[in-house]
Amino acid sequence: PKWKRIVSASKLIADGWLPAGPVDIGNAFTFYSYNEAEGSRAKFGLRTNDRFSKRVELSGYVAYGFGDDRWKGGAHAQWHLTNEHGKRWSIGGRYRNDQVQQGRSPYMIPLDHVLTSPFRIAGRDHRMMVEGGEGWLERQWFTGFSSRVGVYRMQMAPVGYDFRRTTAEGDTIALNNIESAGVKLVLRFAWGTGKLPADYTDADRDLFFLKYPMVTFEMLSGMQGFLGGSYDHQSYKLKVEHQLRANKWGYLNIIAEAGMVSGQVPYPLLHTPEANPLLLNDNHAFNLMNYLEFASDEHASLQLEHHFEGLLFNRIPLIRRLKLREFVLGKVFYGGLRNENANGPYLLGSWQSALDRPYTEVGFGIENILKIGNANGTRFEF
């Protein structure tokens, strides 16, 4: 019992979820939060774990914003049909009716995390109320290669600002919402990796030091008239991720991405680079960029982050006892707008612009800061 309590407590501190038999309760760090759009926000969520089923995954949450006096919620379900000799079929779906921040990295702490507001150091939110969902069929063809095909529908409404377009007469009008629906295809290859989900973001899975790079491709095709969609457009994205071990010099994270959007569409359907105006580092986002600062229909980016794993700090006597770790980073993004979107009827946000030269960042950071121990000497490091 004591060991179980230690494990439960460490799990709660590490990821915010408290095991309660076949389900987990959480995320505890999102039970209460505050933001300008909703004011005080309360949230409660549940998800199943392996004690419930190793083939069925269920999760859901409800939330309420006291400032906007509105209920929100979401649900996710996935059923792994077969799993034989590295091959498996899965079917799944998700639904959401909640506020989101476009351009926010899914690898960062949740948008409604209690630390999001205190750790914010720049910019402001430009949130949208999104209602919609998607369903998919996924196949792992062999160990290390998976594909997913599905349909989606979403309706986006601005919170505290307007989507704008110009008319043929030259007047500017506001759009109440934007509706997009269509089909999506995702392919993911990571040689030798079992149970590989074909999800382009896949924020819940850590794949460290694969022998070969992981490659993910996503194609999205929006169709006017399909499930209420209002726009014909296509989106293509290709991402390559890898980690290189450099012996005593630590390791290097590499993330390269390129993509394009075809069609004349409002800016929420264009590509916006992932930003992170928080004090915490995010190796998938640009840490000095504001949300929705740039928009593009063609883009390419490269992000490098080298972790020295104490190579320098371990040589400083007092710092060495703290077991801090140092890293350096360099990132570059470039994207442009074709004439149909740069000078078309759909206007960018007043805070937005198109890039006329590459955006770059360089910096350094410290990690392994927080350590949690107990009287018996068990330690958990982050």
XYZ file of C-alpha atoms in Angstrom:
382
model
C 0.000 0.000 0.000
C 2.784 2.447 0.804
C 4.469 1.837 -2.539
C 1.140 2.278 -4.326
C 0.652 5.611 -2.595
C 4.154 6.698 -3.667
C 3.454 5.716 -7.281
C 0.064 7.478 -7.277
C 1.540 10.619 -5.752
C 4.438 10.704 -8.230
C 2.062 10.183 -11.152
C -0.155 13.010 -9.913
C 2.825 15.358 -9.566
C 4.385 14.312 -12.876
C 1.402 14.496 -15.230
C -1.553 15.594 -13.118
C -3.503 12.328 -13.251
C -4.539 10.371 -10.147
C -5.213 6.618 -10.609
C -8.555 5.482 -9.167
C -8.982 1.841 -10.109
C -9.751 1.449 -13.828
C -9.856 5.213 -14.423
C -7.585 8.217 -13.853
C -8.904 11.515 -12.516
C -7.415 14.728 -13.784
C -5.730 16.705 -15.033
C -5.386 18.090 -11.507
C -3.403 21.075 -12.793
C -6.424 22.093 -14.908
C -9.109 21.799 -12.224
C -8.878 25.565 -11.841
C -7.268 28.201 -14.045
C -7.745 31.804 -15.024
C -7.558 33.614 -18.356
C -8.846 36.901 -19.766
C -11.330 35.267 -22.148
C -13.105 33.024 -19.623
C -12.178 34.508 -16.277
C -12.063 31.752 -13.685
C -12.383 28.302 -15.262
C -13.222 24.993 -13.573
C -12.652 21.628 -15.232
C -12.966 17.938 -14.398
C -11.799 15.006 -16.512
C -11.623 11.204 -16.544
C -9.721 8.700 -18.662
C -9.441 4.933 -18.646
C -6.186 3.088 -17.998
C -4.822 -0.420 -18.577
C -6.825 -1.782 -15.655
C -9.980 -0.886 -17.575
C -8.768 -2.278 -20.910
C -5.575 -2.487 -22.934
C -7.531 -2.214 -26.193
C -10.153 0.420 -25.419
C -9.205 4.009 -24.574
C -11.847 6.462 -23.353
C -11.502 9.989 -22.004
C -13.626 13.062 -21.512
C -13.974 16.304 -19.591
C -16.403 19.084 -18.770
C -15.433 22.687 -18.043
C -17.180 25.911 -17.160
C -16.029 29.485 -17.643
C -17.382 31.835 -15.002
C -16.440 34.921 -17.019
C -18.185 33.957 -20.263
C -20.864 31.884 -18.457
C -20.454 28.953 -20.829
C -20.081 25.187 -20.536
C -17.385 23.410 -22.555
C -16.345 19.813 -23.000
C -14.684 17.139 -25.049
C -14.452 13.368 -25.484
C -12.099 10.855 -27.098
C -12.472 7.143 -27.829
C -10.246 4.599 -29.550
C -10.551 0.841 -29.956
C -7.573 -1.275 -31.021
C -9.192 -4.106 -32.957
C -6.221 -6.403 -33.552
C -2.546 -6.536 -32.635
C -0.718 -9.459 -34.230
C 2.865 -9.703 -35.503
C 3.387 -5.950 -35.454
C 0.099 -5.282 -37.293
C -3.045 -3.775 -35.824
C -6.255 -2.021 -36.778
C -7.711 0.807 -34.681
C -10.840 2.902 -34.948
C -11.304 6.155 -33.074
C -12.922 9.532 -32.803
C -12.933 12.741 -30.808
C -15.261 15.663 -30.220
C -14.560 19.102 -28.777
C -16.586 22.190 -27.946
C -14.104 24.476 -26.240
C -11.802 27.436 -26.609
C -8.473 26.856 -28.357
C -5.460 28.991 -29.157
C -4.361 28.424 -32.738
C -0.603 28.355 -33.134
C -0.037 26.939 -29.653
C 2.179 23.869 -29.488
C 0.437 20.678 -28.270
C 3.725 19.677 -26.630
C 3.463 22.484 -24.066
C 1.434 22.339 -20.850
C -2.342 22.509 -21.539
C -3.890 25.852 -22.388
C -5.986 25.673 -19.204
C -3.085 24.599 -16.978
C -2.943 26.554 -13.730
C 0.620 27.714 -14.575
C -0.167 29.003 -18.079
C -1.120 32.518 -16.959
C 1.635 33.009 -14.308
C 4.336 31.790 -16.717
C 3.163 34.017 -19.573
C 5.827 36.611 -20.426
C 4.645 38.217 -23.695
C 1.823 38.741 -26.166
C -1.887 38.104 -25.790
C -4.314 35.336 -26.642
C -6.442 35.337 -29.790
C -8.678 32.432 -28.894
C -11.368 30.754 -30.927
C -14.390 28.754 -29.868
C -14.133 25.487 -31.796
C -16.969 22.992 -32.097
C -16.497 19.810 -34.086
C -14.783 16.488 -34.258
C -13.212 13.785 -36.356
C -13.323 10.037 -36.808
C -10.618 7.786 -38.203
C -9.496 4.310 -39.115
C -5.856 3.526 -38.378
C -3.638 0.691 -39.543
C -0.147 -0.277 -38.411
C 1.078 -2.196 -41.448
C 4.260 -3.413 -39.805
C 6.373 -2.413 -36.818
C 7.301 1.183 -37.467
C 4.815 2.200 -40.196
C 1.253 3.392 -39.572
C -1.422 5.198 -41.546
C -4.665 6.927 -40.621
C -7.564 8.037 -42.803
C -10.543 9.919 -41.486
C -13.109 12.685 -41.822
C -13.348 15.912 -39.851
C -15.656 18.877 -39.331
C -15.062 22.044 -37.323
C -16.680 25.414 -36.775
C -14.478 28.235 -35.511
C -15.779 31.452 -33.964
C -13.521 34.296 -32.740
C -13.487 35.275 -29.056
C -13.226 39.031 -28.510
C -12.326 39.947 -32.111
C -13.581 39.364 -35.692
C -12.733 37.316 -38.744
C -12.866 39.858 -41.588
C -13.280 39.863 -45.335
C -13.818 42.478 -48.048
C -16.774 42.553 -50.400
C -16.756 43.207 -54.147
C -17.707 46.811 -53.365
C -14.637 47.227 -51.165
C -16.442 47.157 -47.826
C -15.069 45.211 -44.863
C -17.467 42.846 -43.110
C -17.136 40.482 -40.141
C -17.580 36.720 -40.372
C -19.424 35.151 -37.454
C -17.633 31.846 -37.900
C -15.636 29.684 -40.277
C -16.692 26.132 -41.127
C -14.371 23.553 -42.627
C -14.921 19.860 -43.279
C -13.212 17.197 -45.316
C -10.922 14.201 -45.214
C -7.499 13.680 -43.672
C -4.658 11.236 -44.343
C -1.632 10.742 -42.078
C 1.381 8.491 -42.713
C 4.079 7.937 -40.079
C 7.306 5.954 -40.340
C 9.657 5.212 -37.431
C 11.561 2.026 -38.153
C 11.276 -0.612 -35.437
C 8.816 1.336 -33.234
C 5.829 -0.708 -32.098
C 2.332 0.656 -31.431
C 3.136 3.758 -33.452
C 0.097 6.088 -33.676
C -0.421 7.854 -36.994
C -0.987 11.270 -35.424
C 0.887 14.285 -36.776
C 1.200 15.989 -33.387
C 1.188 12.941 -31.080
C 1.889 15.013 -27.980
C 1.464 12.116 -25.560
C 4.259 9.852 -26.783
C 8.009 10.213 -26.218
C 10.197 8.436 -28.744
C 13.835 8.850 -27.768
C 16.971 7.962 -29.727
C 15.445 6.040 -32.572
C 18.001 4.422 -34.830
C 16.529 6.190 -37.847
C 14.637 9.496 -38.249
C 10.867 9.544 -37.741
C 8.977 10.863 -40.761
C 5.343 12.037 -40.640
C 3.206 13.215 -43.560
C -0.250 14.769 -43.316
C -2.655 15.657 -46.127
C -5.915 17.461 -45.420
C -8.555 18.172 -48.055
C -11.403 20.518 -47.191
C -14.474 20.322 -49.419
C -17.197 22.900 -49.817
C -20.617 21.428 -49.066
C -19.248 18.338 -47.317
C -20.608 18.110 -43.743
C -21.272 21.827 -43.820
C -17.822 22.880 -45.011
C -17.570 26.244 -46.772
C -14.119 26.119 -48.399
C -12.243 24.066 -50.966
C -8.630 23.834 -49.847
C -5.794 21.351 -49.398
C -3.001 21.249 -46.867
C 0.216 19.205 -47.031
C 2.817 18.901 -44.273
C 5.961 16.796 -43.935
C 7.953 16.558 -40.706
C 11.238 14.798 -39.907
C 12.342 14.292 -36.274
C 15.564 12.751 -35.026
C 17.915 12.668 -32.054
C 21.640 12.169 -32.425
C 23.758 10.982 -29.495
C 27.153 12.731 -29.243
C 28.711 10.574 -26.512
C 29.949 12.757 -23.630
C 28.805 15.879 -25.500
C 25.118 15.013 -24.943
C 22.585 14.752 -27.736
C 21.053 16.860 -30.512
C 17.314 17.231 -31.225
C 16.446 17.872 -34.878
C 12.993 18.852 -36.173
C 12.505 19.852 -39.809
C 9.146 20.647 -41.384
C 7.792 21.907 -44.694
C 4.291 22.376 -46.037
C 1.846 24.271 -48.199
C -1.837 25.233 -48.296
C -3.658 25.557 -51.625
C -6.876 27.494 -52.125
C -8.155 30.922 -51.110
C -9.035 30.704 -47.415
C -9.290 32.794 -44.208
C -6.178 32.888 -42.053
C -7.369 30.245 -39.506
C -7.060 27.734 -42.373
C -3.555 28.914 -43.320
C -0.392 27.705 -41.601
C 0.631 29.531 -38.434
C 3.980 28.590 -36.850
C 3.731 27.251 -33.315
C 4.619 29.891 -30.757
C 5.386 29.702 -27.059
C 5.304 33.018 -25.162
C 5.806 31.180 -21.854
C 8.823 31.042 -19.580
C 9.030 27.266 -20.152
C 10.999 25.974 -23.126
C 9.237 24.061 -25.919
C 11.500 22.350 -28.430
C 8.652 22.180 -30.977
C 7.809 25.901 -30.920
C 9.357 29.347 -31.291
C 9.860 30.717 -27.813
C 9.978 34.438 -28.687
C 7.064 34.437 -31.133
C 3.547 35.543 -30.224
C 0.486 33.475 -31.032
C -0.727 34.006 -34.611
C 2.022 36.534 -35.280
C 2.632 35.204 -38.803
C 0.562 33.399 -41.428
C 1.688 31.574 -44.559
C 0.489 29.195 -47.240
C 4.010 27.899 -47.935
C 6.530 27.314 -45.177
C 9.671 25.533 -44.058
C 11.350 25.395 -40.648
C 14.351 23.854 -38.930
C 14.773 23.546 -35.154
C 17.986 22.373 -33.492
C 18.424 21.899 -29.758
C 21.609 20.484 -28.229
C 21.451 19.098 -24.680
C 24.860 18.887 -22.970
C 23.577 16.770 -20.031
C 25.788 18.496 -17.481
C 28.991 18.626 -19.537
C 29.649 22.193 -18.342
C 27.690 22.476 -15.081
C 29.198 19.265 -13.681
C 32.574 21.022 -13.621
C 31.300 23.718 -11.252
C 31.407 22.336 -7.644
C 28.271 23.899 -6.142
C 26.218 23.748 -9.342
C 27.214 20.090 -9.798
C 25.345 19.116 -6.618
C 22.138 20.597 -8.026
C 22.428 18.326 -11.103
C 21.261 21.072 -13.423
C 21.587 20.478 -17.168
C 22.308 23.020 -19.893
C 21.213 23.229 -23.532
C 21.467 25.616 -26.497
C 19.059 26.078 -29.391
C 18.791 27.550 -32.853
C 15.568 27.808 -34.870
C 14.557 29.276 -38.220
C 11.172 29.624 -39.948
C 10.307 31.008 -43.344
C 6.901 31.231 -44.970
C 5.143 33.266 -47.605
C 1.690 34.077 -48.949
C 0.699 33.685 -52.590
C -1.166 36.578 -54.177
C -4.574 34.908 -53.817
C -4.198 34.960 -50.039
C -1.987 38.031 -49.608
C -4.351 40.246 -51.638
C -7.528 38.194 -51.564
C -10.846 38.973 -49.879
C -9.920 37.365 -46.547
C -7.954 39.684 -44.268
C -5.298 38.761 -41.769
C -5.709 39.744 -38.142
C -4.596 43.277 -37.320
C -1.736 41.794 -35.255
C -0.633 39.451 -38.069
C 1.746 39.760 -40.984
C 3.397 37.744 -43.704
C 7.140 37.190 -43.463
C 9.461 38.974 -45.894
C 12.601 37.332 -44.487
C 13.392 34.270 -42.322
C 12.493 34.415 -38.635
C 15.319 33.117 -36.440
C 15.928 32.406 -32.760
C 19.013 31.408 -30.811
C 19.219 30.859 -27.076
C 20.205 28.725 -24.135
C 18.350 27.150 -21.227
C 18.592 25.128 -18.033
C 16.668 21.895 -17.410
C 16.288 19.204 -14.749
C 15.411 21.966 -12.292
C 12.596 20.385 -10.288
C 13.370 17.341 -8.114
C 10.861 15.703 -5.791
C 12.015 13.275 -3.079
C 10.659 11.422 -0.074
C 12.083 10.186 3.192
C 13.018 6.812 1.751
C 15.281 8.344 -0.846
C 13.106 7.822 -3.922
C 13.629 10.732 -6.343
C 11.688 11.921 -9.372
C 13.390 14.374 -11.704
C 11.950 16.629 -14.437
